[in-house]
Coordinates of C-alpha atoms in Angstrom, one line a residue:
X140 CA -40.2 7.7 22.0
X141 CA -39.3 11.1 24.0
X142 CA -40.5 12.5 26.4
X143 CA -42.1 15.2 24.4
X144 CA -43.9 12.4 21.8
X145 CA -45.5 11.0 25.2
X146 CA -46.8 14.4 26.2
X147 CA -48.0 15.1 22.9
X148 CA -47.9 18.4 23.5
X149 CA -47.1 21.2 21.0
X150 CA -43.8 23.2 21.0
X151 CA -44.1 26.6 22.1
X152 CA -42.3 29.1 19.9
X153 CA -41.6 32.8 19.6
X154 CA -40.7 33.9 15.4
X155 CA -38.7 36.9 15.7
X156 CA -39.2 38.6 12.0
X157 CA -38.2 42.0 10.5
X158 CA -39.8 41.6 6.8
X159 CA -42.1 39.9 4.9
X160 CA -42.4 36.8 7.1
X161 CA -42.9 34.2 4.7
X162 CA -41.1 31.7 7.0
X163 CA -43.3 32.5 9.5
X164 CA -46.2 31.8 6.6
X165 CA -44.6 28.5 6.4
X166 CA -44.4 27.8 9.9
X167 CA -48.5 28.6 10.6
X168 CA -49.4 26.9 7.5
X169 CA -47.8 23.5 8.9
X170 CA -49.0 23.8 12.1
X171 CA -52.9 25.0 10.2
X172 CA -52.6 21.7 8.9
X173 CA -51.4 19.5 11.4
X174 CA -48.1 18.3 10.0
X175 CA -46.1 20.5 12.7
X176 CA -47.4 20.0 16.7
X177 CA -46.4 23.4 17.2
X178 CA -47.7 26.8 19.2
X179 CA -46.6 30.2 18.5
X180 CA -47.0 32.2 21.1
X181 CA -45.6 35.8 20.4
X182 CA -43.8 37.1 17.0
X183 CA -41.3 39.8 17.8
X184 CA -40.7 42.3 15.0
X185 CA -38.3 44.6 15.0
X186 CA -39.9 46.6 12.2
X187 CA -43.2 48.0 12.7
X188 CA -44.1 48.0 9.0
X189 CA -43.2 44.5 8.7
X190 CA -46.0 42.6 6.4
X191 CA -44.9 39.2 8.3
X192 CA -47.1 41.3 11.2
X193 CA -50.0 41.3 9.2
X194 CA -49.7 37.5 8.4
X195 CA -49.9 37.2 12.3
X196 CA -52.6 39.0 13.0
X197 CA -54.5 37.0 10.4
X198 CA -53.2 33.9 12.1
X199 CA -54.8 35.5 15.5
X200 CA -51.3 35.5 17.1
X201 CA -49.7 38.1 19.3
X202 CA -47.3 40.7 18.0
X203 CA -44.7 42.2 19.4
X204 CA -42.9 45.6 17.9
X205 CA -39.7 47.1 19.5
X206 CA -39.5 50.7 18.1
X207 CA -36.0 52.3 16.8
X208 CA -35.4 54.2 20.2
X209 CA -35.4 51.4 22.5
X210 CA -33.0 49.3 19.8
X211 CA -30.9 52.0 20.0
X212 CA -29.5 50.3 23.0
X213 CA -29.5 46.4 21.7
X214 CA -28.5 44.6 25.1
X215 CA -32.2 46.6 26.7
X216 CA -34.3 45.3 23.7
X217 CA -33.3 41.7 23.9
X218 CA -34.2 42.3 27.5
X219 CA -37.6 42.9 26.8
X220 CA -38.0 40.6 24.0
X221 CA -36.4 37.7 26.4
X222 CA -39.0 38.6 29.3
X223 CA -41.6 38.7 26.9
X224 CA -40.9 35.7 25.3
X225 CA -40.1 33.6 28.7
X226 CA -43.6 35.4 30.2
X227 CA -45.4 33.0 27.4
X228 CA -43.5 30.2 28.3
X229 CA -41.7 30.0 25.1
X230 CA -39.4 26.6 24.7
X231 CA -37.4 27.7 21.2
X232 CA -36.9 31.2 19.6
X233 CA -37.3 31.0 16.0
X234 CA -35.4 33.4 13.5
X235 CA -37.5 34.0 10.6
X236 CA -35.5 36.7 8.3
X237 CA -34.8 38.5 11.2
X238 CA -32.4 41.1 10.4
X239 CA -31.1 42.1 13.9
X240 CA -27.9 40.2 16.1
X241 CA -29.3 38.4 19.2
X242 CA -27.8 39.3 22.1
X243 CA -26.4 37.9 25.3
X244 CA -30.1 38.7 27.0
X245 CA -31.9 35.8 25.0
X246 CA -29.1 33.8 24.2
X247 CA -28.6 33.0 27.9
X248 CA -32.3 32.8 28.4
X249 CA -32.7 30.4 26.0
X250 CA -29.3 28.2 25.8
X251 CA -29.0 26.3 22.2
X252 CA -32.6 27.1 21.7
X253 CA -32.2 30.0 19.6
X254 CA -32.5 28.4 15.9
X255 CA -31.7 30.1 12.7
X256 CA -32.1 29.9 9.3
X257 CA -29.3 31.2 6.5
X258 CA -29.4 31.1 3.0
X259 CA -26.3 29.2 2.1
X260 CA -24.4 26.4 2.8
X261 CA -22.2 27.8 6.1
X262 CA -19.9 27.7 7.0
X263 CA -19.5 29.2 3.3
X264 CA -20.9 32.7 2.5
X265 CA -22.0 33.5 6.0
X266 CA -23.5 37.9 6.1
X267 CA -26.2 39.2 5.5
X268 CA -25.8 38.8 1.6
X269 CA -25.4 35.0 1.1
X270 CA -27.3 34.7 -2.3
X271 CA -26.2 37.5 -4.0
X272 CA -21.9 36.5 -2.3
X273 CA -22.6 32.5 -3.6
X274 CA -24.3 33.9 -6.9
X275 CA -21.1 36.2 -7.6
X276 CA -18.9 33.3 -6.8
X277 CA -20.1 31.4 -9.6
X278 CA -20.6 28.7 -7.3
X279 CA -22.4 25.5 -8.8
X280 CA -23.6 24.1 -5.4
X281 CA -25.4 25.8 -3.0
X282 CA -28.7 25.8 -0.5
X283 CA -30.0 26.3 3.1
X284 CA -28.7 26.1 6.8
X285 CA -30.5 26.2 10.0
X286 CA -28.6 26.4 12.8
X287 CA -28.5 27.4 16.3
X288 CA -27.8 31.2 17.0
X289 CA -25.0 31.8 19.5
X290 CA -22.7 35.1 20.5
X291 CA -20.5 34.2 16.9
X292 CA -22.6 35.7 14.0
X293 CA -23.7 32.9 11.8
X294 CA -21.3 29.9 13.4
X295 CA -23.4 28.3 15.8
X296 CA -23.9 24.3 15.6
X297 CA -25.4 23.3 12.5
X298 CA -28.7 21.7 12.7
X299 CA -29.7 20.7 9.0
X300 CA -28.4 21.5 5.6
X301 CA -29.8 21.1 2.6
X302 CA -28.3 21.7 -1.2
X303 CA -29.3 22.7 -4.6
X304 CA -27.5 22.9 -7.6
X305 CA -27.8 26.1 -9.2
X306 CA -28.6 25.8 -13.4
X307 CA -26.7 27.2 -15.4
X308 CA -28.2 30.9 -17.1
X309 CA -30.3 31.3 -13.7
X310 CA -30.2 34.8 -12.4
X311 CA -29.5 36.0 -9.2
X312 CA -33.4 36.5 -8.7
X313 CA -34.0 33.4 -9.9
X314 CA -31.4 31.4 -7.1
X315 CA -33.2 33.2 -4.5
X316 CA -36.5 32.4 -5.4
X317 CA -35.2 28.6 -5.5
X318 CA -33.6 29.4 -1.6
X319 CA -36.6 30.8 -0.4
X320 CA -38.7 27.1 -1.4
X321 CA -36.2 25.5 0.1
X322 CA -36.4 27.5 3.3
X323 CA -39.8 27.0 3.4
X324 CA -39.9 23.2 3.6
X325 CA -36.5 22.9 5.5
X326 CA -37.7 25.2 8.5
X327 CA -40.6 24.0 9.2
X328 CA -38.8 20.2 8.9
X329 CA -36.5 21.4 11.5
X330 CA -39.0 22.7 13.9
X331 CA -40.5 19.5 13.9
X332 CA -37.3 17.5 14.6
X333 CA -37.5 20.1 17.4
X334 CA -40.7 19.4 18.9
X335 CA -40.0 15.5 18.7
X336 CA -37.0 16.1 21.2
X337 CA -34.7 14.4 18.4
X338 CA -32.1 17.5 17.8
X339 CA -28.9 17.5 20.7
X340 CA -26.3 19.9 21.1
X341 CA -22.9 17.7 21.4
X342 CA -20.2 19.5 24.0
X343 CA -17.6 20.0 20.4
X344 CA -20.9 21.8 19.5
X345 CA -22.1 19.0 16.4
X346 CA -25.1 18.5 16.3
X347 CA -26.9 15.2 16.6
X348 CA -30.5 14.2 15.5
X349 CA -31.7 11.2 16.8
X350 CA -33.7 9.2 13.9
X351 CA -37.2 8.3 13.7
X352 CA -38.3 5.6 15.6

């Protein structure tokens, strides 16, 4: 049992989104139900017409919204978005289709506690266009990452992986909408291995996940 199981208390997050926010969806619907002992305490978006806002306002959870001007300079918005996120006493920042770089000012605030989630298997197809870069390939296997975010874009230490074998005569639409249902039970998953105090960074930065007792 760790230390966390014998505290039973929930893991406070921050969800840093950009778009629609169906991760963060899947996230509040977990912890609605009680399968995930989770709290979020602030979503940062760095869009102010994201509709992932309006799914945490419905969820009674504080927003956060950086406006273009101050991520003009990206080292001062992580600034804020680290204090911000510290001030609530955040333990893990949570990537949820966020569609910005984290920068030195959150990564150091929050050391291997930055998680994100990619859709492909990395270190294959890493960028900002995965699906459609795997989909082009032809590739017959692919799936979901999570990992942790670090100052290398998408190669920090992997956390969990999972696959899925892409049918033949699917379209590219049709692989991501199998990606996203993946996501949406892997991340949640993850965030729970999280709060259990069972995911630890290795120094050759591997990942180990201690199993349940």
């Amino acid at each position: 049992m760790s230390d966390r199981d014998a505290r039973e208390e929930p893991l406070k997050i921050g969800v840093l989104i950009s778009g629609s926010g169906t991760n963060l969806q899947a996230i509040i619907d977990r912890i609605a139900d009680g399968t995930l002992s989770a709290s979020i305490e602030l979503v940062v978006s760095s869009r102010p017409s994201a509709y992932g806002l309006k799914r945490a306002e419905a969820a009674g959870l504080q927003t956060l919204t950086l406006s273009k001007e101050l991520y003009a300079d990206p080292e001062k918005a992580d600034e804020i978005i680290a204090a911000e996120l510290r001030r609530r006493g955040v333990e893990y920042v949570i990537m949820a289709g966020y569609m910005r770089k984290v920068h030195d000012p959150i990564l150091a605030a929050f050391p291997n506690r930055v998680v994100n989630l990619h859709p492909a298997l990395l270190p294959s197809f890493p960028g900002a266009h995965a699906i459609q870069d795997a989909y082009d390939r032809g590739v017959k296997v692919t799936g979901v990452t999570v990992h942790f975010a670090n100052a290398d874009y998408d190669a920090g230490p992997i956390i969990a992986q999972r696959a899925l074998a892409v049918e033949e005569g699917w379209t590219v639409e049709e692989l991501e909408e199998h990606i996203h249902q993946i996501e949406h039970e892997l991340y949640p998953e993850v965030v729970a291995l999280l709060a259990a105090g069972r995911v630890h960074v290795r120094d050759d930065l591997t990942v180990r996940v201690d199993k349940d007792d």
